[in-house]
Coordinates of C-alpha atoms in Angstrom, one line a residue:
X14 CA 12.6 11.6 -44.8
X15 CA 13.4 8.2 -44.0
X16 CA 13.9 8.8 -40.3
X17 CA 10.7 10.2 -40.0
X18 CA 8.9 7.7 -41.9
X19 CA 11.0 5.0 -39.2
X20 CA 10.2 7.3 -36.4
X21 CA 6.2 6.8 -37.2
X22 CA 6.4 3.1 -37.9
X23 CA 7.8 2.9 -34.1
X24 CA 5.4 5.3 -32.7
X25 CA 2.5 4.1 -34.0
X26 CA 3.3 0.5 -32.8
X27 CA 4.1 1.8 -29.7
X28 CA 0.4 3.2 -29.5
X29 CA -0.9 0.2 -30.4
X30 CA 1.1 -1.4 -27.4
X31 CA 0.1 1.1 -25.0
X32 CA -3.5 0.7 -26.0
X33 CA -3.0 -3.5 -25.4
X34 CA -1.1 -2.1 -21.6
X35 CA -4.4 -0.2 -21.0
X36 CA -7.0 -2.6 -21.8
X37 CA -4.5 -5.4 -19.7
X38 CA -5.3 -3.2 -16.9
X39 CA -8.4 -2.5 -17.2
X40 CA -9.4 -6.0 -18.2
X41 CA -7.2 -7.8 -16.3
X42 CA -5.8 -6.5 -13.2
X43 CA -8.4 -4.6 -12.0
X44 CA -11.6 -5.8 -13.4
X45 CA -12.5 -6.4 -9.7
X46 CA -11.2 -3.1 -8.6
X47 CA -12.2 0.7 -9.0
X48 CA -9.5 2.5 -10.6
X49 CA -8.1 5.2 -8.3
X50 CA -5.0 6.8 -9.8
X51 CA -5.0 7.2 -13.7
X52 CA -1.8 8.0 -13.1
X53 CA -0.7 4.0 -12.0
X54 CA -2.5 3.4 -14.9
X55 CA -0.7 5.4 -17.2
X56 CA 2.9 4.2 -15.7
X57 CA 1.9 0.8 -16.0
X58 CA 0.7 0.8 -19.8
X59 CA 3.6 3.1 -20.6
X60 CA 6.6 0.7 -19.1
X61 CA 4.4 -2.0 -20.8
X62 CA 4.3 -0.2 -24.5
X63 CA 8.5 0.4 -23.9
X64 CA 9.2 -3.0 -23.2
X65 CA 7.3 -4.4 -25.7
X66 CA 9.4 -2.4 -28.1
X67 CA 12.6 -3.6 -27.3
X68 CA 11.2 -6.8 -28.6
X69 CA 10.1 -5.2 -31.4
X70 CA 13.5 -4.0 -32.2
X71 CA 15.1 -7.6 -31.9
X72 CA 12.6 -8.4 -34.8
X73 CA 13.5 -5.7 -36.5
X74 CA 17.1 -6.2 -36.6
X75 CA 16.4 -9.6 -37.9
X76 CA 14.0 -9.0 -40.4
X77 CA 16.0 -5.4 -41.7
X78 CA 13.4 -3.6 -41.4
X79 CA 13.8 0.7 -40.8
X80 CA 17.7 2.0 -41.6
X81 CA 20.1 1.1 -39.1
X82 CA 21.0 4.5 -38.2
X83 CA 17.3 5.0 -37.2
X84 CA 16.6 1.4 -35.4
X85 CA 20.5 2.6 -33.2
X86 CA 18.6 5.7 -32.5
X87 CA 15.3 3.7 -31.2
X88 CA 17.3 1.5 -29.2
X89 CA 18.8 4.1 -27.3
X90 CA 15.8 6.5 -26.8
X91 CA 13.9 2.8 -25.6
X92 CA 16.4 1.9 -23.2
X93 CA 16.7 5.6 -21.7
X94 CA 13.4 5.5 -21.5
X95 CA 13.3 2.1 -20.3
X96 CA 16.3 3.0 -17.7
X97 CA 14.2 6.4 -16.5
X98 CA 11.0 4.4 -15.4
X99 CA 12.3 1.8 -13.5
X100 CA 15.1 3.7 -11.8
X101 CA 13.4 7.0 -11.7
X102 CA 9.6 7.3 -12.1
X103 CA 8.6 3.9 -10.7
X104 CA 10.4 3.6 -7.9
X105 CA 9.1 7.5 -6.5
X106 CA 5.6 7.0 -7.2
X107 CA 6.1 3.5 -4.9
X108 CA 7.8 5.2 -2.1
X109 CA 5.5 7.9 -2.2
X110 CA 2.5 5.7 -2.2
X111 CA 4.3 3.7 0.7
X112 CA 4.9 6.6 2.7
X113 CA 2.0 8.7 2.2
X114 CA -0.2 5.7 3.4
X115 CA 1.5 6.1 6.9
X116 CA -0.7 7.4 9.3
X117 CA 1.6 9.0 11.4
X118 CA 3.9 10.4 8.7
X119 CA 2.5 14.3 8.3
X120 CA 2.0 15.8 4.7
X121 CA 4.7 17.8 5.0
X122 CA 7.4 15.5 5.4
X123 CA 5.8 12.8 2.6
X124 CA 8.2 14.1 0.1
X125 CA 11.6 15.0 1.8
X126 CA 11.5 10.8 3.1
X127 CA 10.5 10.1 -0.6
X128 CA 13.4 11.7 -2.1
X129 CA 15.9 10.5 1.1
X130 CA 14.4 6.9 0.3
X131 CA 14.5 7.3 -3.6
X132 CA 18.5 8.3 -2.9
X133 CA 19.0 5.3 -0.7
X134 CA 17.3 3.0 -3.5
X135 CA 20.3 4.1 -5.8
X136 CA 22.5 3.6 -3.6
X137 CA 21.9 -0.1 -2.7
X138 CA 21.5 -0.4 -7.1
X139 CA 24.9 1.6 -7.2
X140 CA 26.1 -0.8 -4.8
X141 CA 24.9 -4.1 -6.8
X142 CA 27.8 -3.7 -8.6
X143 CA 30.2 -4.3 -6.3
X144 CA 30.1 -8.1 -6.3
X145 CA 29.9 -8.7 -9.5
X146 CA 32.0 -8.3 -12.7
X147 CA 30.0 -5.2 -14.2
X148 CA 31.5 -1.8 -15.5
X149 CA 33.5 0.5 -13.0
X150 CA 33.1 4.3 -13.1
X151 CA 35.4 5.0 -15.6
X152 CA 32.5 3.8 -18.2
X153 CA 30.7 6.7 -16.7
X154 CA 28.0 6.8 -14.5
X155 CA 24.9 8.0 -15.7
X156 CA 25.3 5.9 -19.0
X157 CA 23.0 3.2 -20.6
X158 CA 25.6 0.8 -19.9
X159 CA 25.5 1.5 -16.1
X160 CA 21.9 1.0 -15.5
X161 CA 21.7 -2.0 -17.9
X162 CA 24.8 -3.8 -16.0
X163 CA 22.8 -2.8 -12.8
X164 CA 19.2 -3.6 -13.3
X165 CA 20.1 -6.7 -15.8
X166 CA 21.3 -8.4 -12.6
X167 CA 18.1 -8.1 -10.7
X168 CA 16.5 -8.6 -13.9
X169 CA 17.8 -12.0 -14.9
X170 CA 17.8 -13.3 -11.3
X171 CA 14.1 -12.5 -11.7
X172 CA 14.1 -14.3 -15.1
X173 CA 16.1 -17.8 -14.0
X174 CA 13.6 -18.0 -11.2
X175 CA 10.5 -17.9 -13.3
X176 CA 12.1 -20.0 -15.7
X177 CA 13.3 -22.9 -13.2
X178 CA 10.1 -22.9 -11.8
X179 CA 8.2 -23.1 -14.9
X180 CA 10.5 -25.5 -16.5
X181 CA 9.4 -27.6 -13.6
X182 CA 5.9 -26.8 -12.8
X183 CA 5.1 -26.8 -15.8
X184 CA 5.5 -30.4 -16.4
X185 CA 4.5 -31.6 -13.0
X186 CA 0.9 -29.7 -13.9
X187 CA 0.2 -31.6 -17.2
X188 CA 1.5 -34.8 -17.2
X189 CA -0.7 -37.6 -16.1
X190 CA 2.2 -39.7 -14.4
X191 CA 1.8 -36.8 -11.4
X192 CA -2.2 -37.2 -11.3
X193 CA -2.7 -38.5 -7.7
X194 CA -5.3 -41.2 -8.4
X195 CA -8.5 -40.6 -6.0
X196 CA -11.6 -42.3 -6.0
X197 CA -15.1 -41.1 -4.9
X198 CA -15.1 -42.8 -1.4
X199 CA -11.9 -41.4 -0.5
X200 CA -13.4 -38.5 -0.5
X201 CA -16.6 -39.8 0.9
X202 CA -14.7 -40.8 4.0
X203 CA -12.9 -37.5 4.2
X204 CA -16.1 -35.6 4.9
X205 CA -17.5 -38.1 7.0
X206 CA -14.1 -37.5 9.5
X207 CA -14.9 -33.4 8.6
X208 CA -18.4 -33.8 10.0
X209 CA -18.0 -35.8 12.4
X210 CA -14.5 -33.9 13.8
X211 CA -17.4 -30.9 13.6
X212 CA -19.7 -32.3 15.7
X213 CA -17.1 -32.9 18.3
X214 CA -16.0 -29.4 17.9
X215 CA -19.3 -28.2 18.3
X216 CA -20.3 -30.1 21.4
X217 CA -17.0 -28.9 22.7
X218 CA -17.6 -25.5 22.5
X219 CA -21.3 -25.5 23.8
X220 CA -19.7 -27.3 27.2
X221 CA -17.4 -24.6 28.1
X222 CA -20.1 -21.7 26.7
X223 CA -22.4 -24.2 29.2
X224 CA -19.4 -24.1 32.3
X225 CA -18.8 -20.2 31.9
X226 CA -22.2 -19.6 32.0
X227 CA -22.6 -21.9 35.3
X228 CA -19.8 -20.2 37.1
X229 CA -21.1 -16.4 36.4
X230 CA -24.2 -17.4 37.7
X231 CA -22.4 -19.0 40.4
X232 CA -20.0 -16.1 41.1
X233 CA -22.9 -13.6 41.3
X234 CA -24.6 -15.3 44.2
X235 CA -21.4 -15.2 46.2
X236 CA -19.3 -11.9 47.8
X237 CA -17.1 -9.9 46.0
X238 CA -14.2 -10.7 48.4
X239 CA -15.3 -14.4 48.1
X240 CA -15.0 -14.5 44.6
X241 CA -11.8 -12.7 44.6
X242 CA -10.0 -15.4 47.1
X243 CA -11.6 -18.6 45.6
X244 CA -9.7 -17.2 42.5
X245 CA -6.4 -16.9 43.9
X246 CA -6.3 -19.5 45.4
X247 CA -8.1 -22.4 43.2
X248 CA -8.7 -21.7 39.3
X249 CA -10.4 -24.9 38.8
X250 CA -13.3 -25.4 39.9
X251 CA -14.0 -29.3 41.0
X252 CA -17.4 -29.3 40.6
X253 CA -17.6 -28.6 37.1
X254 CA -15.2 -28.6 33.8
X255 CA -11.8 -28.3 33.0
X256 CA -12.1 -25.4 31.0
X257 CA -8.6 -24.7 30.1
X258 CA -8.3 -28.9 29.0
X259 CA -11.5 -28.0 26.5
X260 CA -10.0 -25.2 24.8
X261 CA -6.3 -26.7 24.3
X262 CA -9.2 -30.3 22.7
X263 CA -10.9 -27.3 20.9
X264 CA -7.6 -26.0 19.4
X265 CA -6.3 -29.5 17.9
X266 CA -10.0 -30.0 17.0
X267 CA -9.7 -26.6 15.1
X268 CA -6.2 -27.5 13.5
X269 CA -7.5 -31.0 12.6
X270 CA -11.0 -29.8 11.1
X271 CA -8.5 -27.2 8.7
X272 CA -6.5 -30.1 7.6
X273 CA -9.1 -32.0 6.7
X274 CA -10.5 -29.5 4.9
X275 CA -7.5 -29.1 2.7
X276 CA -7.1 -32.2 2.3
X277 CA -10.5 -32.3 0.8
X278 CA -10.2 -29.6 -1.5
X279 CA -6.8 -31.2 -2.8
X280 CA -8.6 -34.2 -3.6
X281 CA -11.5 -33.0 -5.3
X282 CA -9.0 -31.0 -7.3
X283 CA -7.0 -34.1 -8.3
X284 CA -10.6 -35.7 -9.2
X285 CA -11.0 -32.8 -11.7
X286 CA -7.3 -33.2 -13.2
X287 CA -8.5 -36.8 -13.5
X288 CA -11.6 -36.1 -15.6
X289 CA -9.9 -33.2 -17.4
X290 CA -6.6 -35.7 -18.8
X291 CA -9.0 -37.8 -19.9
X292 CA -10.2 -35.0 -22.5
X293 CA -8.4 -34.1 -25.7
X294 CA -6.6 -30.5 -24.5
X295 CA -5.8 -32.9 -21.3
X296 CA -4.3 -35.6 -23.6
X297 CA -2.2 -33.2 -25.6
X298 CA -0.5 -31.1 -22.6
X299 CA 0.3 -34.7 -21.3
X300 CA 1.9 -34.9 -24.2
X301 CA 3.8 -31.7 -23.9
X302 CA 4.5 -32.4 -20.5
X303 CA 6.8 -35.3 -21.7
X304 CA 8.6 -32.6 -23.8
X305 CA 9.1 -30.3 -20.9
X306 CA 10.2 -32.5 -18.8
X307 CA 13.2 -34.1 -21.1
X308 CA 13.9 -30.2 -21.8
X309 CA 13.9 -29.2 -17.9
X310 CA 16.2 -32.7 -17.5
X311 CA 18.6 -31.1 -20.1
X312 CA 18.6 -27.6 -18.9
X313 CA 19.4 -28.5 -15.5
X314 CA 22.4 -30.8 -17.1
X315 CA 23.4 -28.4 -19.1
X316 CA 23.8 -25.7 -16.6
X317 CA 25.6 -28.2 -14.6
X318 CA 28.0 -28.7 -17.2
X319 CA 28.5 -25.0 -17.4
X320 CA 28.8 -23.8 -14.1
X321 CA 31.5 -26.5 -13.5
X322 CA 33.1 -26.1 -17.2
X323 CA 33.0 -22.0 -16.9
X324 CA 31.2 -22.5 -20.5
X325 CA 29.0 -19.9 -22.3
X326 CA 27.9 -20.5 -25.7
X327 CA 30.3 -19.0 -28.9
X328 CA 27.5 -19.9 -31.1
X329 CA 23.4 -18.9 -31.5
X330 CA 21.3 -22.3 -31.8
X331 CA 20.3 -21.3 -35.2
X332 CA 23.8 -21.1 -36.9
X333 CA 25.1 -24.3 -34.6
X334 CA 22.2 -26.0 -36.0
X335 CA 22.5 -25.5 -39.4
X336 CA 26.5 -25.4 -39.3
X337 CA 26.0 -29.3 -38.3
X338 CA 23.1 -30.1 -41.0
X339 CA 25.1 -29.0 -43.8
X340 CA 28.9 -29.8 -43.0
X341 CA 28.0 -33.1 -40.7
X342 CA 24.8 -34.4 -42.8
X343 CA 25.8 -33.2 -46.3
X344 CA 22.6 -30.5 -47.3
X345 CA 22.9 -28.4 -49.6
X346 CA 21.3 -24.9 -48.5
X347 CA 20.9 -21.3 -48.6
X348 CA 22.5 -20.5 -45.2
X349 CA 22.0 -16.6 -45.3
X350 CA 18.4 -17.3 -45.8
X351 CA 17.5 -19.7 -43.8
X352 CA 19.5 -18.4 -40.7
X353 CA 17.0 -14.9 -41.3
X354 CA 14.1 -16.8 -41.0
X355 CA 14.8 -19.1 -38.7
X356 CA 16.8 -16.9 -36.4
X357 CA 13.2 -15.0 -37.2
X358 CA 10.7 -17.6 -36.3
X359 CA 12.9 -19.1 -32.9
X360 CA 12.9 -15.2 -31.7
X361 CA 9.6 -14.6 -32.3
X362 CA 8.5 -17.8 -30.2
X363 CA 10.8 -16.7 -27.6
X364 CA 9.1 -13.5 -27.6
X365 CA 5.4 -14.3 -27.2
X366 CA 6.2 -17.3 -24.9
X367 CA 7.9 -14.6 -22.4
X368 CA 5.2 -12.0 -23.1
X369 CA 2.7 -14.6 -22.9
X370 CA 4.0 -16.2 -19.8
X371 CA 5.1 -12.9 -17.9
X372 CA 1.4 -12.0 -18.1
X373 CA -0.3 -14.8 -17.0
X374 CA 2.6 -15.1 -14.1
X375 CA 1.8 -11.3 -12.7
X376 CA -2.0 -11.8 -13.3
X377 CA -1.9 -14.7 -11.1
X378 CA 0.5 -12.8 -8.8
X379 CA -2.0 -9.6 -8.3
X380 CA -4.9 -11.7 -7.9
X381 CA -3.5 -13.6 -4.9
X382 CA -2.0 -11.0 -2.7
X383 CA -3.7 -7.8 -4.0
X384 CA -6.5 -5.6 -2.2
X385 CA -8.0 -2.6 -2.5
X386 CA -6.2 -0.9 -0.5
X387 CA -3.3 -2.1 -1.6
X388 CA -4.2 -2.7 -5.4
X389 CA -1.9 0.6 -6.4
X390 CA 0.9 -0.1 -4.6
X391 CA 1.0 -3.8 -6.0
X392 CA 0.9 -3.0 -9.9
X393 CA 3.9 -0.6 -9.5
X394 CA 5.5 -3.5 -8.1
X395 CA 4.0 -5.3 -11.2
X396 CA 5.3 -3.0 -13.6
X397 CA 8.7 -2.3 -11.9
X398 CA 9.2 -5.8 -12.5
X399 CA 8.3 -6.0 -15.7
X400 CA 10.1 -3.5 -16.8
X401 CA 13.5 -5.1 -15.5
X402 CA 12.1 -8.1 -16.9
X403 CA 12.2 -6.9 -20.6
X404 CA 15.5 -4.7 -20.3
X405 CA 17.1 -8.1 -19.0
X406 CA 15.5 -9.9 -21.5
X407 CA 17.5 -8.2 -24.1
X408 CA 20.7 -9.3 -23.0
X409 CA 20.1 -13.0 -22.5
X410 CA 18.3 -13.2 -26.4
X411 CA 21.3 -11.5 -28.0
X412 CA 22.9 -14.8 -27.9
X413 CA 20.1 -16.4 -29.9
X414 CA 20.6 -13.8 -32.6
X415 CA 23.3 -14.6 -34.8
X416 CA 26.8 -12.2 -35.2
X417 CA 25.4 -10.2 -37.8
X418 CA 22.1 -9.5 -36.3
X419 CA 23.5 -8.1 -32.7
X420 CA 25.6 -5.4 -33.9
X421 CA 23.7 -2.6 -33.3
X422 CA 22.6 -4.2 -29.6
X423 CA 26.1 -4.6 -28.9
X424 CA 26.9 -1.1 -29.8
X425 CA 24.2 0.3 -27.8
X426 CA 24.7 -2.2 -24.7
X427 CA 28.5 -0.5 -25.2
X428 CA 31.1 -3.1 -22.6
X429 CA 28.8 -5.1 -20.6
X430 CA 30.0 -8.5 -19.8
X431 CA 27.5 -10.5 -21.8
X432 CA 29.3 -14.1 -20.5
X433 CA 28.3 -13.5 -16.5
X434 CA 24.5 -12.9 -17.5
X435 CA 24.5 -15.9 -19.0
X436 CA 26.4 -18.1 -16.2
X437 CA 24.3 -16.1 -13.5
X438 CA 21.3 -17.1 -15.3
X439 CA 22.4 -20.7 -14.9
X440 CA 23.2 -20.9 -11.3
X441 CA 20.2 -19.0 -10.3
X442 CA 17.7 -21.6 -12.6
X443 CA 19.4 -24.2 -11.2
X444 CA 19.0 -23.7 -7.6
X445 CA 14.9 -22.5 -8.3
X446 CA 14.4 -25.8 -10.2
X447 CA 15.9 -27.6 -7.4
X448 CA 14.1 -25.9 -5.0
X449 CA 10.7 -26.3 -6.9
X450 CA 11.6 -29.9 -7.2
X451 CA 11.9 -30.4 -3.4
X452 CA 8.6 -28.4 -3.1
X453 CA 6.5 -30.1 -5.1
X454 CA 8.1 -33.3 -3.4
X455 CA 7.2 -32.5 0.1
X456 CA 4.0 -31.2 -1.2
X457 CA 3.1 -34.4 -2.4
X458 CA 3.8 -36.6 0.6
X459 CA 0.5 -37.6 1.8
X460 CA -1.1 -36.2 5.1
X461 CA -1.6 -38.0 8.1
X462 CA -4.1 -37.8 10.8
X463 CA -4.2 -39.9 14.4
X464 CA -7.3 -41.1 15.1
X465 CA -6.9 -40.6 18.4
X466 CA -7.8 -36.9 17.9
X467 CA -10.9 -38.0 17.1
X468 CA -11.3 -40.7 20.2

């Protein structure tokens, strides 16, 4: 009886997540599109619902809620089913949807290349784990462990790159001190160069429309063989313009004019971070943009310090914390209860800041390279993604659980080698917030223009 009562607790939430998948979509993703295939629909809102569970299930185990026989039996059927969309039903429907879209590819052979590709794609996963320290095939092969070991790798590389880069951009978006200051005739003069490089271009154009029109009319009063000689032998034509030396002045005019009119749109951008700072939400993400910053400075030591120490954590933050306020500062407290709730209340931040983040990252994503022709294939990508996401998200918060919460996980996750996801996850957010940090440097060198283009 109390299974079943568990098993409808986890079922009804899961409803309730697949509803919030749907209306995501629907709101979302494609609120500029027309919904073709219910079915991308109902894969997306599905791998949505299952990840969202396995956070659910880290809560859980914290807060004790369902019997632990049932919450070991949820974790399993979540990462199987977890496992089955993102190696299975995800990547076919992608392939398909790739190949079927090929013109020349005929219906009949749509299938047999989806299934040869689907075979080749778990292969190269298969072969992932050849380079890295994860289980052999004497732990089995189709096994939870196998896929987790497999996907978590693509997973957290995925993870430590969205994390360097936010850990950096983040920052560099709401703090003042990165504001380029821009005043109103900056941008003044910036648009009189854009009109008046336009004008140029214009008058430009109209003189070799003007030539080409001259030396058709030209060429029509004059014999075929005539025409055909005076061509061979001289392409320019004395008499009148240069036409090949207006076009190359046309193409720098062309690249000039779209530089300028970046340059523009930059500025009156940075004008409206100006105005906005200056406003109370601009004032407080300043604020948190000072917070952000120490934290990417320490993370980015830190992993330093690891990768060249070989260190991984022993300890969650939670227990380390309150380990050192009661042996190093003398207080006197309830260390099984406060670890519960504090373990509860750092995971739960963890949880809706990934959620949170995850979403507005793949929003963002869909809207800038999405189509509608290629709308479908682009939120199987999405949800492919996510799905690794959230199965490699389980591995790197087991650490921020204390020992007596991760037993079950461990049990489940059977002999993965929990210390390489974590160093991985280190070397790969280093090098991304290293690499954003040289972006945003080069981005922010100013722009300059000779004006002798516009002599």
């Amino acid at each position: 009886m109390a299974f079943l009562e568990d098993t409808t607790i986890v079922f009804v939430s899961q409803v309730l997540f697949f509803a919030g998948g749907w209306i995501f979509f629907v709101k979302q993703l494609f609120k500029n599109y027309e919904i073709r295939h219910i079915s991308v629909q109902l894969i997306f809102s599905v791998t949505f619902a299952l990840s969202l569970t396995m956070f659910e299930l880290i809560i859980f185990e914290i807060l004790g809620v369902l019997d632990s026989s049932s919450r070991y039996f949820h974790w399993r059927l979540g990462l199987t089913s977890l496992l089955l969309m993102v190696i299975a039903v995800i990547p076919l429907y992608i392939l398909y949807s790739v190949i079927h879209s090929i013109s020349f590819v005929s219906e009949k052979w749509v299938r047999i290349m989806t299934v040869c590709c689907w075979f080749l794609f778990l292969y190269s996963l298969w072969r992932i784990g050849e380079p890295f320290p994860l289980l052999s095939v004497s732990n089995g092969i189709f096994t939870i462990e196998q896929g987790v070991s497999r996907i978590g790798v693509i997973g957290v590389t995925v993870m430590a790159i969205l994390s360097g880069f936010g850990a950096v951009n983040c920052p560099f978006q709401s703090m003042t001190y990165f504001i380029r200051p821009v005043s109103q005739s900056d941008i003044v003069n910036l648009e009189r160069r854009l009109l008046l490089t336009v004008d140029m271009l214009t008058g430009k154009k109209k003189r070799i429309a003007l030539e080409m029109h001259r030396r058709n009319k030209s060429n029509q009063s004059r014999p075929r063989l005539w025409n055909i000689l005076s061509s061979a032998v001289n392409r320019v034509d004395t008499a009148g313009e240069n036409i090949n030396q207006l076009r190359m002045e046309v193409y720098g005019l062309e690249e000039l004019l779209r530089q300028l009119f970046l340059e523009i749109n930059y500025l009156k951008n940075m004008q409206e971070r100006q105005k906005w700072s200056q406003t109370l939400q601009g004032k407080y993400f300043n604020v948190i943009g000072h917070f952000f910053s120490v934290y990417c400075l320490y993370k980015i030591f830190m992993c330093c310090v690891n990768i060249i120490f070989d260190r991984v954590g022993r300890k969650d933050p939670v227990t380390r914390g309150l380990e050192i306020a009661v042996h190093w500062c003398g207080f006197d407290i309830d260390l099984a209860f406060w670890n519960q709730h504090i373990s509860f209340l750092l995971v739960g931040c963890i949880v809706v800041t990934s959620i949170r983040g995850l979403l507005l990252t793949l929003t963002k994503f869909f809207y800038r390279i999405s189509s509608s022709k290629s709308s479908n294939i682009i939120v199987l990508i999405l949800a492919q993604i996510m799905g690794m996401y959230f199965c490699s998200s389980v591995l790197l918060m087991r650490m921020n659980m204390p020992a007596e919460y991760r037993v079950i996980i461990t049990e489940v996750l059977g002999n993965l080698h929990f210390n390489f996801y974590h160093r991985w996850f280190d070397v790969i957010f280093l090098v991304s917030a290293l690499s954003t940090i040289v972006v945003l440097y080069l981005s922010q060198k100013p722009w300059n223009y000779g004006d002798s283009t516009l002599e």
